[in-house]
Amino acid sequence: MSAPALPRYGSLEQELVAGEQMREQMREDAPAASRAASSLQWVRWTIGQPIRGQHCRISIMDAVTTPLRCFSEGHAAQMFADDGVETVTSVEQKKVERTIEEVFSVYKQIHSLPQPTLLREQHYQYLKKGLRHLSDAYECLDASRPWLCFWILHSLELLEEPIPSAVASDVCQFLARCQTPTGGFAGGPGQHAHLAPTYAAVNALCIIGTEESYGIIDREKLLDFLWSVKQPDGSFVMHVGGEVDIRSAYCAASVASLTNIVTPTLFETTPTWILRCQNWEGGLSGVPGLEAHGGYTFCGTAALVILGKEHMLDLKALLRWVVSRQMRFEGGFQGRCNKLVDGCYSFWQAGLLPLLHRALFKEGESELSRQRWMFEQQALQEYILLCCQNPTGGLLDKPGKSRDFYHTCYCLSGLSVAQHFGNMDLHHEMIVGREENRLAPTHPIYNICPDKVARALQHFHRLPVPEDTRQAPPPRAGPASTSADPRS
Ligand SMILES: [Zn+2]
């Protein structure tokens, strides 16, 4: 079989066109068709080659004879075997597996039909309350308040719960107070600008998606802030005087591309620096020379996709690393080799698979599936639905842990990735449990819903890219240029 034609999609401008086509279709079509179009337009650039007549929805609910994976014979054989060598981590791993085995077993005793349910109403109530009131336990996140806005708003959009306009406006006004006079957003009013809350604030404002929310972002000053944290080697520090790591490159690339302030030199040599973070394991680390890690790997890969350089990664090594992070017994993902399963990696790791699918397609891989991502989507959904839901709302790391907004956001984001494969013409859903478990799809680069990405791009691409003639200073000679590089 000859390799399929390379996709013609790929640039942000093309997403803009796709967004316009989507809205056109939404005006013309019935609600069901428009929902599919709006939710899946991003994959238009992901796979790029439609197959007519393959709109398809698989629901495990419809096939009650299909057993849950965790109830199948032989599932217990997937448990960890230490081969008689006990270590601190092997003991912890076995402890977690026993807890999860207990959860599966209790579920099996109570339910005659395997229909795990997403506790939508409970999650909605938990999230709604969090927008207005947080318990004392969140005091430690006083420097991460835009994150709380993003985690809650994104969770609500995945649940397809509208945000009342008065609440949206209050969030806008709060985030406006977090924007600093020198550009970028801080973790709270009166604090210093930092790339992480800047990413969270811009994402939250794009989810709200109103003229008011877009108008809050001072794009010229945001560009000044990005230059103030850019380093001579292409990396970024998280804040002025702060640490370098790969999250900063992603946060910078994400906000700059969404708000249309990417200038010719802003990301010069950034891809080269990110590529140095891919190590012998296949995943990426926070800085060159360290251990591969799910969160950092997502950030580095997504940043390279934005900058159009993902083909420079060793894609096959990355694929092998990430699929090996899905736990055989639990079904969820671990963040690093030899670590325990954690619900938040449902997005940081599983979210890599759409990026890899697209990258490998662009490289001419002809054997890629047109129905599934390259991980066990059913197993991940079972882990999230059975092991990560607090019965009174909110999601969590693993059984026994408490709920929080971070894990709620990333468990739901991962569940969405596991439910949706497809593009505008090739659309395949796999919903474990009831039909009502279906979440809205999420954009695998920005992790906000695809129609919000299209709308933001359309808004900001009407505005000119700010004038910018700045250049990064040349790299200093000496030790800085000979940092630990696994490729050197
Ligand atoms: Zn976690």
XYZ file of C-alpha atoms and ligand atoms in Angstrom:
489
model
C 0.000 0.000 0.000
C 1.435 3.346 -0.973
C 1.886 6.023 1.647
C -1.042 8.428 1.873
C -0.545 11.970 0.643
C 0.927 14.238 3.273
C -1.650 16.455 4.900
C -1.949 19.917 3.507
C -3.021 21.208 6.880
C -0.739 22.365 9.571
C -0.453 26.080 10.027
C -2.420 28.206 12.403
C -3.757 30.119 9.411
C -5.215 26.880 8.116
C -6.862 26.327 11.478
C -8.437 29.717 10.989
C -9.875 28.594 7.676
C -11.045 25.363 9.276
C -12.682 27.400 12.038
C -14.528 29.527 9.494
C -15.690 26.430 7.606
C -16.833 24.952 10.889
C -18.935 27.990 11.713
C -20.376 27.933 8.180
C -21.371 24.334 8.702
C -22.810 25.107 12.145
C -25.085 27.692 10.582
C -26.325 25.270 7.968
C -26.520 21.929 9.693
C -28.626 20.315 12.323
C -27.254 20.548 15.901
C -25.856 17.009 15.925
C -23.790 17.518 12.795
C -22.564 20.886 13.951
C -21.474 19.446 17.277
C -19.369 16.855 15.486
C -17.900 19.525 13.208
C -17.122 21.945 15.991
C -15.636 19.316 18.189
C -13.387 17.700 15.679
C -12.120 20.407 13.394
C -8.678 20.331 14.972
C -7.982 16.833 13.756
C -8.520 18.171 10.267
C -4.888 19.087 10.473
C -4.054 16.016 12.479
C -4.685 13.327 9.967
C -5.720 15.292 6.978
C -6.972 12.557 4.699
C -10.684 11.896 5.029
C -12.302 8.636 4.122
C -15.844 9.189 2.928
C -18.598 7.320 4.703
C -16.616 6.517 7.802
C -18.390 8.697 10.332
C -18.677 6.200 13.072
C -19.519 6.068 16.716
C -18.828 3.091 18.876
C -20.414 3.014 22.252
C -19.537 0.258 24.630
C -22.916 1.021 26.187
C -24.649 -0.226 23.055
C -22.802 -3.490 23.262
C -23.398 -4.578 26.833
C -21.983 -7.938 25.909
C -18.590 -6.247 25.581
C -17.038 -6.777 28.988
C -14.977 -4.182 30.705
C -11.310 -4.849 30.261
C -10.765 -4.872 33.998
C -13.307 -7.708 34.362
C -11.787 -9.870 31.663
C -10.244 -13.200 32.397
C -6.540 -12.850 32.602
C -6.641 -9.246 33.821
C -5.110 -10.318 37.129
C -2.170 -11.715 35.172
C -1.286 -8.121 34.279
C -0.330 -7.415 37.881
C 3.247 -6.540 38.667
C 5.622 -9.449 39.332
C 8.748 -8.562 41.267
C 10.495 -11.860 40.429
C 11.322 -12.262 44.096
C 13.228 -8.976 44.295
C 11.526 -6.592 46.648
C 12.334 -2.883 46.447
C 10.746 0.246 47.880
C 9.047 0.953 44.549
C 7.900 -2.660 44.005
C 6.214 -2.632 47.417
C 4.452 0.641 46.601
C 3.397 -0.639 43.181
C 1.870 -3.787 44.674
C 0.081 -1.745 47.327
C -1.540 0.461 44.657
C -2.526 -2.591 42.585
C -4.185 -4.198 45.611
C -6.220 -1.039 46.234
C -7.283 -0.872 42.619
C -8.114 -4.570 42.549
C -10.401 -3.904 45.508
C -12.114 -1.016 43.679
C -12.698 -3.178 40.587
C -13.961 -6.056 42.710
C -16.442 -3.932 44.702
C -17.727 -2.394 41.463
C -18.227 -5.857 40.008
C -20.181 -7.032 43.069
C -22.535 -4.041 42.983
C -23.147 -3.743 39.235
C -24.541 -6.571 37.146
C -24.070 -4.556 33.935
C -20.719 -2.957 33.280
C -21.757 0.646 32.754
C -19.357 2.940 34.542
C -20.892 6.376 34.935
C -19.291 9.783 34.783
C -20.708 11.642 37.778
C -21.503 14.742 35.726
C -23.829 16.472 38.137
C -21.521 15.979 41.123
C -18.503 17.247 39.158
C -20.511 20.223 37.929
C -21.567 21.200 41.456
C -17.994 20.838 42.748
C -16.625 23.009 39.919
C -19.361 25.629 40.150
C -18.727 26.096 43.842
C -14.963 26.369 43.256
C -15.405 29.366 40.974
C -16.830 31.377 43.869
C -15.393 29.833 46.983
C -12.280 27.840 47.824
C -11.531 26.076 51.086
C -8.505 26.860 53.264
C -6.734 23.916 51.621
C -6.173 26.084 48.543
C -4.263 28.773 50.424
C -1.009 27.235 49.174
C -2.135 27.997 45.604
C -2.320 31.740 46.231
C 0.345 32.203 43.534
C -1.567 29.994 41.068
C -4.969 31.632 40.974
C -5.238 31.914 37.154
C -4.592 28.161 37.099
C -7.681 27.592 39.241
C -9.686 29.642 36.725
C -8.337 27.557 33.838
C -8.765 24.164 35.527
C -12.359 24.923 36.458
C -13.403 26.616 33.209
C -11.856 23.899 31.057
C -13.502 21.158 33.123
C -16.850 22.914 32.685
C -16.419 23.231 28.924
C -15.523 19.529 28.676
C -18.761 18.780 30.547
C -20.512 21.135 28.088
C -21.775 23.259 30.966
C -22.179 26.908 29.941
C -20.572 29.598 32.070
C -23.079 32.296 33.115
C -22.073 35.622 31.582
C -21.889 37.365 34.972
C -19.438 34.720 36.223
C -17.416 34.957 33.006
C -17.189 38.712 33.388
C -16.069 38.419 37.028
C -13.334 35.971 35.977
C -12.226 38.444 33.277
C -12.002 41.264 35.802
C -10.037 39.084 38.215
C -7.576 38.017 35.515
C -7.215 41.664 34.426
C -5.985 42.376 37.954
C -3.418 39.572 37.593
C -1.952 41.143 34.433
C 1.194 43.072 35.366
C 2.192 46.563 34.186
C 5.255 45.060 32.442
C 3.205 42.414 30.589
C 2.236 38.814 31.229
C 0.132 37.539 34.094
C 1.044 36.849 37.704
C -0.240 34.166 40.044
C -2.394 36.793 41.773
C -2.937 40.562 41.878
C 0.227 42.455 42.821
C 2.570 39.522 42.182
C 5.325 39.192 39.535
C 4.608 38.015 35.988
C 5.308 34.315 35.463
C 4.928 32.153 32.349
C 2.786 29.449 33.979
C -0.071 31.703 35.159
C 0.305 33.620 31.887
C -0.485 30.394 30.000
C -3.376 29.620 32.365
C -4.822 33.147 32.136
C -4.658 33.290 28.322
C -6.272 29.835 28.076
C -9.005 30.833 30.554
C -9.709 34.051 28.630
C -9.876 32.108 25.335
C -12.338 29.633 26.907
C -14.559 32.563 27.902
C -14.095 33.746 24.311
C -15.795 37.166 24.433
C -14.670 40.581 23.201
C -14.239 41.501 26.860
C -11.975 38.535 27.571
C -9.845 38.921 24.423
C -9.560 42.669 25.067
C -7.939 42.109 28.469
C -4.758 40.671 26.967
C -2.209 43.421 26.333
C -0.460 41.763 23.383
C 2.358 44.287 23.004
C 3.284 44.041 26.668
C 2.887 40.247 26.540
C 5.507 40.231 23.788
C 7.775 42.423 25.960
C 7.348 39.922 28.794
C 8.213 36.962 26.550
C 11.395 38.744 25.439
C 12.270 39.488 29.059
C 12.333 35.752 29.847
C 13.939 34.550 26.573
C 17.468 33.195 26.974
C 20.365 33.349 24.479
C 20.254 29.557 23.917
C 16.584 29.630 22.861
C 15.157 28.490 26.192
C 12.927 30.600 28.440
C 12.998 31.192 32.185
C 9.660 30.917 33.967
C 9.977 34.481 35.315
C 12.638 37.188 35.368
C 15.460 35.788 37.476
C 13.786 32.363 37.617
C 14.557 28.839 36.462
C 14.748 27.505 32.904
C 12.675 24.482 32.028
C 10.761 23.091 29.111
C 7.367 24.179 30.500
C 8.366 27.756 29.820
C 8.982 27.082 26.108
C 5.498 25.547 25.818
C 3.764 28.296 27.797
C 5.495 30.955 25.671
C 4.751 29.220 22.344
C 1.149 28.553 23.355
C 0.239 32.112 24.371
C 2.211 33.700 21.526
C 0.566 31.545 18.857
C -2.951 31.934 20.287
C -2.681 35.728 20.480
C -0.788 36.153 17.190
C 2.383 37.745 18.529
C 4.905 35.249 17.095
C 7.615 37.414 15.550
C 10.416 36.128 13.296
C 13.060 36.004 16.029
C 11.037 35.274 19.193
C 11.477 31.506 18.970
C 14.805 31.476 17.168
C 16.835 28.448 18.377
C 14.047 27.378 20.776
C 13.418 24.106 18.846
C 17.126 23.274 19.041
C 17.033 23.711 22.826
C 13.877 21.590 23.181
C 15.358 18.799 21.065
C 18.281 18.578 23.489
C 15.738 17.542 26.160
C 14.863 14.257 24.390
C 17.023 11.659 26.100
C 17.964 8.009 25.597
C 14.622 6.871 27.047
C 12.729 8.520 24.176
C 10.779 11.000 26.313
C 11.775 14.549 27.184
C 13.088 15.986 30.420
C 12.718 19.394 32.052
C 16.188 20.496 30.955
C 18.800 18.623 28.890
C 20.345 15.636 30.632
C 17.619 14.714 33.120
C 15.028 11.929 33.342
C 12.129 11.747 30.837
C 8.862 12.899 32.361
C 5.252 12.967 31.109
C 4.498 16.625 31.803
C 7.748 17.843 30.311
C 7.415 15.524 27.322
C 3.981 16.921 26.552
C 5.229 20.508 26.892
C 8.253 19.959 24.650
C 6.351 18.042 21.998
C 3.407 20.458 21.885
C 5.808 23.427 21.677
C 7.601 21.785 18.736
C 4.252 21.171 17.007
C 3.399 24.870 17.395
C 6.824 25.803 16.005
C 6.488 23.267 13.157
C 9.596 21.264 14.121
C 8.187 18.101 15.716
C 9.602 15.978 12.882
C 13.060 16.659 14.328
C 12.257 14.515 17.376
C 13.018 10.801 17.358
C 9.288 10.084 16.978
C 9.520 6.293 17.187
C 11.559 6.430 20.393
C 9.065 8.900 21.842
C 6.159 6.628 20.851
C 7.772 3.617 22.489
C 8.438 5.593 25.672
C 4.937 7.009 26.035
C 3.005 3.807 25.303
C 5.194 2.033 27.850
C 3.940 4.460 30.497
C 0.382 3.048 30.370
C 0.079 0.683 33.325
C -0.834 -2.889 32.449
C -3.108 -3.563 35.413
C -4.398 -0.105 36.367
C -5.056 1.154 32.809
C -3.974 4.706 33.677
C -0.566 6.265 33.013
C 2.514 6.808 35.139
C 4.559 9.990 34.703
C 7.977 8.371 34.659
C 9.442 4.905 34.429
C 9.058 2.968 37.695
C 6.551 5.410 39.185
C 2.936 4.887 40.244
C -0.182 5.499 38.174
C -1.638 9.027 38.491
C -4.867 10.385 36.972
C -3.325 13.662 35.770
C -1.045 11.796 33.342
C -4.218 10.715 31.566
C -3.731 13.978 29.727
C 0.022 14.649 29.872
C 0.798 11.191 28.453
C -2.321 10.206 26.461
C -2.435 13.746 25.046
C 0.856 12.994 23.306
C -0.727 10.316 21.127
C -2.783 12.695 18.933
C 0.366 14.815 18.451
C 2.390 11.727 17.534
C -0.322 10.376 15.227
C -0.259 13.588 13.264
C 3.543 13.833 13.254
C 3.951 10.246 12.025
C 1.293 10.780 9.378
C 3.186 13.803 8.122
C 6.293 11.629 7.951
C 4.454 9.279 5.562
C 3.674 6.408 7.952
C 1.166 4.288 6.051
C 0.213 1.828 8.790
C -1.455 4.289 11.136
C -4.923 3.373 12.388
C -7.875 5.429 11.213
C -9.942 4.480 14.235
C -7.766 4.570 17.297
C -4.881 6.363 18.929
C -1.912 4.167 19.767
C -2.825 3.497 23.402
C -5.488 1.445 25.205
C -8.318 3.979 25.168
C -10.767 1.652 26.880
C -8.390 0.837 29.744
C -7.723 4.533 30.427
C -11.442 5.331 30.504
C -12.049 2.469 32.926
C -9.281 3.712 35.221
C -10.654 7.280 35.273
C -14.310 6.278 35.673
C -13.807 3.565 38.280
C -10.760 4.744 40.223
C -10.511 8.548 39.933
C -13.957 9.902 40.743
C -14.885 11.285 44.143
C -18.530 10.246 44.711
C -19.359 13.800 45.800
C -17.697 15.383 42.750
C -14.170 16.117 41.573
C -11.504 13.723 40.301
C -8.223 12.547 41.757
C -4.806 10.980 41.313
C -5.607 7.432 42.502
C -7.933 5.742 45.015
C -7.253 7.024 48.520
C -6.126 10.501 47.392
C -8.217 13.639 47.723
C -9.910 15.434 44.875
C -8.624 18.750 43.576
C -9.217 21.026 40.616
C -5.914 20.169 38.920
C -6.682 16.446 38.829
C -10.303 17.143 37.894
C -9.135 19.124 34.862
C -6.504 16.664 33.668
C -8.505 13.474 34.363
C -11.394 14.909 32.340
C -9.008 16.106 29.589
C -7.491 12.616 29.371
C -10.936 11.023 29.339
C -11.832 13.276 26.418
C -8.707 12.259 24.471
C -9.545 8.584 25.112
C -13.121 9.058 23.868
C -12.418 10.925 20.634
C -10.434 9.958 17.597
C -10.997 11.605 14.285
C -11.249 14.603 12.078
C -14.067 16.335 10.303
C -14.580 13.462 7.897
C -13.109 10.605 9.844
C -14.691 10.585 13.221
C -14.536 7.726 15.669
C -15.718 7.840 19.225
C -15.298 5.156 21.805
C -17.345 5.937 24.891
C -16.970 3.475 27.750
C -20.204 3.320 29.749
C -23.282 5.418 29.209
C -23.701 7.777 26.287
C -23.962 10.600 28.846
C -20.312 9.959 29.681
C -19.373 11.692 26.438
C -17.264 14.800 26.983
C -16.515 17.544 24.475
C -13.234 16.961 22.605
C -10.160 18.940 23.564
C -7.512 20.534 21.360
C -4.381 18.445 21.921
C -1.976 21.391 21.757
C -3.712 24.024 23.877
C -6.032 21.771 25.917
C -9.045 23.980 25.437
C -12.000 23.036 23.249
C -11.239 23.244 19.501
C -13.958 25.759 18.685
C -12.496 28.114 21.307
C -9.066 27.778 19.671
C -10.560 28.571 16.262
C -12.461 31.563 17.630
C -9.406 32.986 19.420
C -7.227 32.566 16.335
C -9.829 34.255 14.211
C -10.029 37.179 16.628
C -6.304 37.706 17.102
C -5.339 37.124 13.478
C -7.423 40.130 12.536
C -4.930 42.179 14.571
C -1.411 42.863 13.264
C 1.608 41.087 14.767
C 3.358 43.768 16.893
C 6.425 45.402 15.332
C 9.497 43.681 16.689
C 13.126 43.975 15.679
C 14.617 42.471 18.820
C 17.265 39.774 18.691
C 18.314 37.435 21.447
C 21.829 38.286 22.710
C 24.475 35.832 21.486
C 25.125 32.815 23.749
C 27.860 33.324 26.298
C 31.042 31.355 25.773
C 32.168 28.943 28.470
C 30.346 26.451 30.696
C 26.828 27.603 29.708
C 27.302 26.237 26.198
C 28.571 22.872 27.408
C 25.665 21.868 29.651
C 24.797 18.201 30.070
C 23.530 17.170 26.672
C 22.770 13.481 26.153
C 23.216 13.908 22.413
C 26.636 15.500 22.600
Zn -1.188 13.887 39.479
